[in-house]
GROMACS .gro file of C-alpha atoms in nm:
model
  223
    1MET     CA    1  -0.017   0.015   0.024
    2GLU     CA    2   0.113   0.331  -0.085
    3SER     CA    3   0.191   0.584   0.219
    4ALA     CA    4  -0.018   0.883   0.212
    5PRO     CA    5   0.140   1.210   0.049
    6LYS     CA    6   0.319   1.448   0.264
    7ILE     CA    7   0.127   1.781   0.392
    8PHE     CA    8   0.315   2.056   0.374
    9ASP     CA    9   0.177   2.302   0.572
   10TYR     CA   10   0.195   2.530   0.885
   11SER     CA   11   0.092   2.302   1.164
   12LEU     CA   12   0.377   2.150   1.387
   13LYS     CA   13   0.288   1.814   1.294
   14SER     CA   14   0.432   1.929   0.918
   15TYR     CA   15   0.709   2.089   1.087
   16ALA     CA   16   0.825   1.820   1.337
   17ASP     CA   17   0.790   1.568   1.055
   18THR     CA   18   1.012   1.795   0.803
   19LEU     CA   19   1.284   1.809   1.051
   20ARG     CA   20   1.309   1.436   1.078
   21ASP     CA   21   1.296   1.389   0.723
   22TYR     CA   22   1.626   1.618   0.721
   23ARG     CA   23   1.759   1.400   0.972
   24ASP     CA   24   1.687   1.090   0.794
   25ALA     CA   25   1.838   1.211   0.479
   26GLY     CA   26   2.167   1.265   0.666
   27TYR     CA   27   2.157   1.632   0.769
   28ALA     CA   28   2.317   1.773   1.093
   29VAL     CA   29   2.019   2.040   1.226
   30THR     CA   30   2.194   2.273   1.431
   31SER     CA   31   2.231   2.619   1.587
   32PHE     CA   32   2.445   2.867   1.412
   33GLN     CA   33   2.689   2.830   1.718
   34GLU     CA   34   2.710   2.422   1.658
   35TYR     CA   35   2.755   2.482   1.283
   36LEU     CA   36   3.072   2.703   1.335
   37ALA     CA   37   3.197   2.462   1.578
   38SER     CA   38   3.153   2.142   1.387
   39PRO     CA   39   3.031   2.176   1.007
   40GLN     CA   40   2.880   1.914   0.845
   41GLU     CA   41   2.878   1.816   0.455
   42ARG     CA   42   2.522   1.833   0.499
   43HIS     CA   43   2.444   2.055   0.718
   44MET     CA   44   2.098   2.276   0.800
   45VAL     CA   45   2.124   2.610   1.047
   46LEU     CA   46   1.750   2.622   1.189
   47ARG     CA   47   1.703   2.985   1.269
   48HIS     CA   48   1.378   3.123   1.505
   49ASP     CA   49   1.333   3.508   1.470
   50ILE     CA   50   1.084   3.592   1.763
   51ASP     CA   51   0.911   3.904   1.672
   52ASN     CA   52   0.568   3.869   1.893
   53THR     CA   53   0.582   3.633   2.176
   54ILE     CA   54   0.812   3.420   2.334
   55GLU     CA   55   0.577   3.139   2.437
   56GLN     CA   56   0.530   3.048   2.099
   57ALA     CA   57   0.894   3.033   2.074
   58LEU     CA   58   0.924   2.781   2.365
   59ARG     CA   59   0.681   2.571   2.202
   60VAL     CA   60   0.858   2.563   1.883
   61ALA     CA   61   1.203   2.489   2.105
   62ARG     CA   62   1.052   2.171   2.242
   63VAL     CA   63   0.949   2.036   1.889
   64ASP     CA   64   1.320   2.106   1.801
   65ALA     CA   65   1.449   1.905   2.118
   66GLU     CA   66   1.209   1.661   2.062
   67ALA     CA   67   1.289   1.579   1.677
   68GLY     CA   68   1.685   1.579   1.811
   69VAL     CA   69   1.789   1.881   1.657
   70SER     CA   70   1.905   2.235   1.805
   71SER     CA   71   1.854   2.575   1.687
   72THR     CA   72   1.897   2.961   1.739
   73PHE     CA   73   1.654   3.161   1.894
   74PHE     CA   74   1.692   3.554   1.848
   75LEU     CA   75   1.501   3.752   2.060
   76ARG     CA   76   1.413   4.144   2.080
   77VAL     CA   77   1.456   4.390   2.372
   78HIS     CA   78   1.183   4.603   2.280
   79ALA     CA   79   0.904   4.357   2.173
   80ARG     CA   80   0.538   4.484   2.291
   81GLY     CA   81   0.420   4.125   2.324
   82TYR     CA   82   0.724   3.993   2.585
   83ASN     CA   83   0.956   4.157   2.818
   84LEU     CA   84   1.259   3.992   2.803
   85LEU     CA   85   1.378   4.093   3.160
   86SER     CA   86   1.070   3.935   3.335
   87LEU     CA   87   1.095   3.650   3.534
   88PRO     CA   88   0.842   3.424   3.276
   89SER     CA   89   1.092   3.511   3.002
   90LEU     CA   90   1.416   3.424   3.140
   91GLN     CA   91   1.261   3.090   3.260
   92ILE     CA   92   1.169   3.057   2.880
   93VAL     CA   93   1.544   3.150   2.773
   94GLN     CA   94   1.661   2.895   3.064
   95GLU     CA   95   1.454   2.601   2.927
   96MET     CA   96   1.538   2.682   2.576
   97GLU     CA   97   1.939   2.653   2.650
   98GLN     CA   98   1.852   2.332   2.858
   99LEU     CA   99   1.717   2.228   2.594
  100GLY     CA  100   2.033   2.237   2.379
  101HIS     CA  101   1.956   2.559   2.178
  102GLU     CA  102   2.104   2.877   2.133
  103VAL     CA  103   1.986   3.186   2.255
  104GLN     CA  104   2.075   3.536   2.093
  105LEU     CA  105   1.999   3.891   1.991
  106HIS     CA  106   1.719   3.985   1.741
  107LEU     CA  107   1.819   4.329   1.712
  108GLU     CA  108   1.629   4.604   1.531
  109GLY     CA  109   1.668   4.964   1.380
  110GLY     CA  110   1.428   5.270   1.379
  111LEU     CA  111   1.393   5.370   1.716
  112CYS     CA  112   1.625   5.683   1.654
  113ASP     CA  113   1.350   5.790   1.428
  114TRP     CA  114   1.098   5.856   1.726
  115LEU     CA  115   1.372   5.907   1.989
  116GLY     CA  116   1.717   6.060   1.854
  117SER     CA  117   2.035   5.920   1.814
  118ASP     CA  118   2.121   5.691   1.567
  119ASN     CA  119   2.086   5.309   1.508
  120LEU     CA  120   2.450   5.244   1.619
  121ASP     CA  121   2.406   5.385   1.980
  122TRP     CA  122   2.064   5.170   1.976
  123ALA     CA  123   2.247   4.886   1.855
  124ASP     CA  124   2.496   4.919   2.157
  125ARG     CA  125   2.189   4.964   2.419
  126GLN     CA  126   2.012   4.643   2.287
  127ARG     CA  127   2.332   4.445   2.363
  128ALA     CA  128   2.358   4.582   2.699
  129VAL     CA  129   2.033   4.500   2.755
  130PHE     CA  130   2.019   4.159   2.645
  131GLU     CA  131   2.330   4.072   2.784
  132ALA     CA  132   2.179   4.213   3.155
  133ALA     CA  133   1.920   3.964   3.092
  134VAL     CA  134   2.092   3.675   3.001
  135GLY     CA  135   2.406   3.762   3.236
  136ARG     CA  136   2.644   3.664   2.933
  137PRO     CA  137   2.851   3.810   2.644
  138LEU     CA  138   2.658   3.849   2.304
  139GLY     CA  139   2.735   3.576   2.062
  140GLY     CA  140   2.553   3.637   1.766
  141PHE     CA  141   2.254   3.855   1.638
  142SER     CA  142   2.005   3.879   1.366
  143SER     CA  143   1.841   4.181   1.228
  144HIS     CA  144   1.472   4.263   1.243
  145GLU     CA  145   1.352   4.423   0.906
  146PRO     CA  146   1.722   4.497   0.824
  147ALA     CA  147   1.654   4.789   0.552
  148ARG     CA  148   1.536   4.982   0.831
  149MET     CA  149   1.911   4.942   1.010
  150GLY     CA  150   2.110   4.989   0.686
  151GLY     CA  151   2.119   4.627   0.573
  152VAL     CA  152   2.370   4.400   0.553
  153GLU     CA  153   2.645   4.671   0.550
  154PHE     CA  154   2.521   4.797   0.864
  155ALA     CA  155   2.559   4.472   1.033
  156ASN     CA  156   2.885   4.370   0.894
  157GLY     CA  157   3.032   4.698   1.080
  158LEU     CA  158   2.825   4.624   1.359
  159LEU     CA  159   3.009   4.242   1.385
  160GLU     CA  160   3.331   4.408   1.370
  161ARG     CA  161   3.251   4.663   1.624
  162TRP     CA  162   3.122   4.378   1.863
  163SER     CA  163   3.405   4.124   1.754
  164ASP     CA  164   3.512   4.098   2.136
  165SER     CA  165   3.234   3.825   2.156
  166VAL     CA  166   3.027   3.811   1.888
  167ALA     CA  167   3.119   3.584   1.619
  168TYR     CA  168   2.865   3.586   1.366
  169HIS     CA  169   2.517   3.773   1.222
  170ALA     CA  170   2.258   3.587   1.040
  171TYR     CA  171   2.280   3.745   0.719
  172GLU     CA  172   2.664   3.720   0.638
  173GLU     CA  173   2.793   3.587   0.297
  174ARG     CA  174   2.865   3.233   0.466
  175PHE     CA  175   2.508   3.192   0.573
  176MET     CA  176   2.328   3.302   0.260
  177MET     CA  177   2.315   3.232  -0.092
  178PRO     CA  178   2.516   3.114  -0.311
  179ASN     CA  179   2.692   2.976  -0.023
  180MET     CA  180   2.414   2.857   0.150
  181LYS     CA  181   2.039   2.778   0.039
  182TYR     CA  182   1.815   3.043   0.234
  183LEU     CA  183   1.445   2.970   0.319
  184SER     CA  184   1.236   3.208   0.502
  185ASP     CA  185   0.857   3.177   0.622
  186SER     CA  186   0.855   3.559   0.687
  187SER     CA  187   0.500   3.730   0.657
  188GLY     CA  188   0.373   3.343   0.653
  189ARG     CA  189   0.471   3.251   0.335
  190TRP     CA  190   0.773   3.051   0.154
  191ARG     CA  191   0.872   3.243  -0.153
  192GLU     CA  192   1.063   2.903  -0.271
  193GLY     CA  193   0.818   2.630  -0.130
  194HIS     CA  194   0.782   2.477   0.214
  195PHE     CA  195   1.142   2.379   0.331
  196GLY     CA  196   0.995   2.053   0.367
  197GLU     CA  197   1.027   2.009  -0.023
  198TRP     CA  198   1.398   2.094  -0.021
  199VAL     CA  199   1.505   1.764   0.163
  200GLY     CA  200   1.834   1.680  -0.042
  201LYS     CA  201   1.842   1.943  -0.263
  202GLU     CA  202   2.106   2.139  -0.115
  203PRO     CA  203   2.387   2.040   0.128
  204LEU     CA  204   2.419   2.378   0.307
  205MET     CA  205   2.083   2.567   0.407
  206GLN     CA  206   1.995   2.858   0.656
  207VAL     CA  207   1.608   2.806   0.728
  208LEU     CA  208   1.420   3.074   0.923
  209THR     CA  209   1.092   3.045   1.092
  210HIS     CA  210   0.866   3.266   1.274
  211PRO     CA  211   0.680   3.082   1.541
  212PHE     CA  212   0.400   3.272   1.533
  213TRP     CA  213   0.287   3.105   1.209
  214TRP     CA  214   0.285   2.713   1.352
  215PHE     CA  215   0.024   2.595   1.492
  216GLU     CA  216  -0.094   2.267   1.635
  217LYS     CA  217  -0.460   2.253   1.516
  218VAL     CA  218  -0.603   2.579   1.356
  219PRO     CA  219  -0.363   2.940   1.303
  220ALA     CA  220  -0.617   3.126   1.523
  221GLU     CA  221  -0.472   2.948   1.860
  222ASN     CA  222  -0.205   3.204   1.834
  223TYR     CA  223  -0.376   3.527   1.805
   0.00000   0.00000   0.00000
């Protein structure tokens, strides 16, 4: 009897099944940190940008761990939906790290348009808040809406400025095409097809998801 066709949607079941498919196809599926420490011939760097709620991020962190993979969670310090300095958020960060995941900064620009100064000053301030919250030096960052803060050029300059502890940013050339196949579910849409459709097609990949889009039964459970 033929097996049922795979369903590629935003359900957490489809997500977990896809992670297992990559592992079965011989991919290491890891955080940026683990990739940099031990790159494999077939390797997916799994990234989650946390724009809105940290609780939904924890749900995905648990799914990742159950599937036997690690990932990098990038957290904001200016989010309206969560306070990184609150006890519930810090407990979630603690659990993420205990599950084997990496937690770093989701850096954002544009605040200077309202509050003065410039993006560089606000970046330094965000780093300081993040480090105060998690109690350790920053190791990497991803840009939230990169165009608002000078794009990749700004991030490259910041990487050099922060080289005392920061080893990477997520939009570096080494993590993007043509060096790595880059797939993202930004705005709830895979522009080149669900990442489950790419198993075995590219040896090196960076996959970005936003946990807000992923659900157990129906999308409405998230909002």
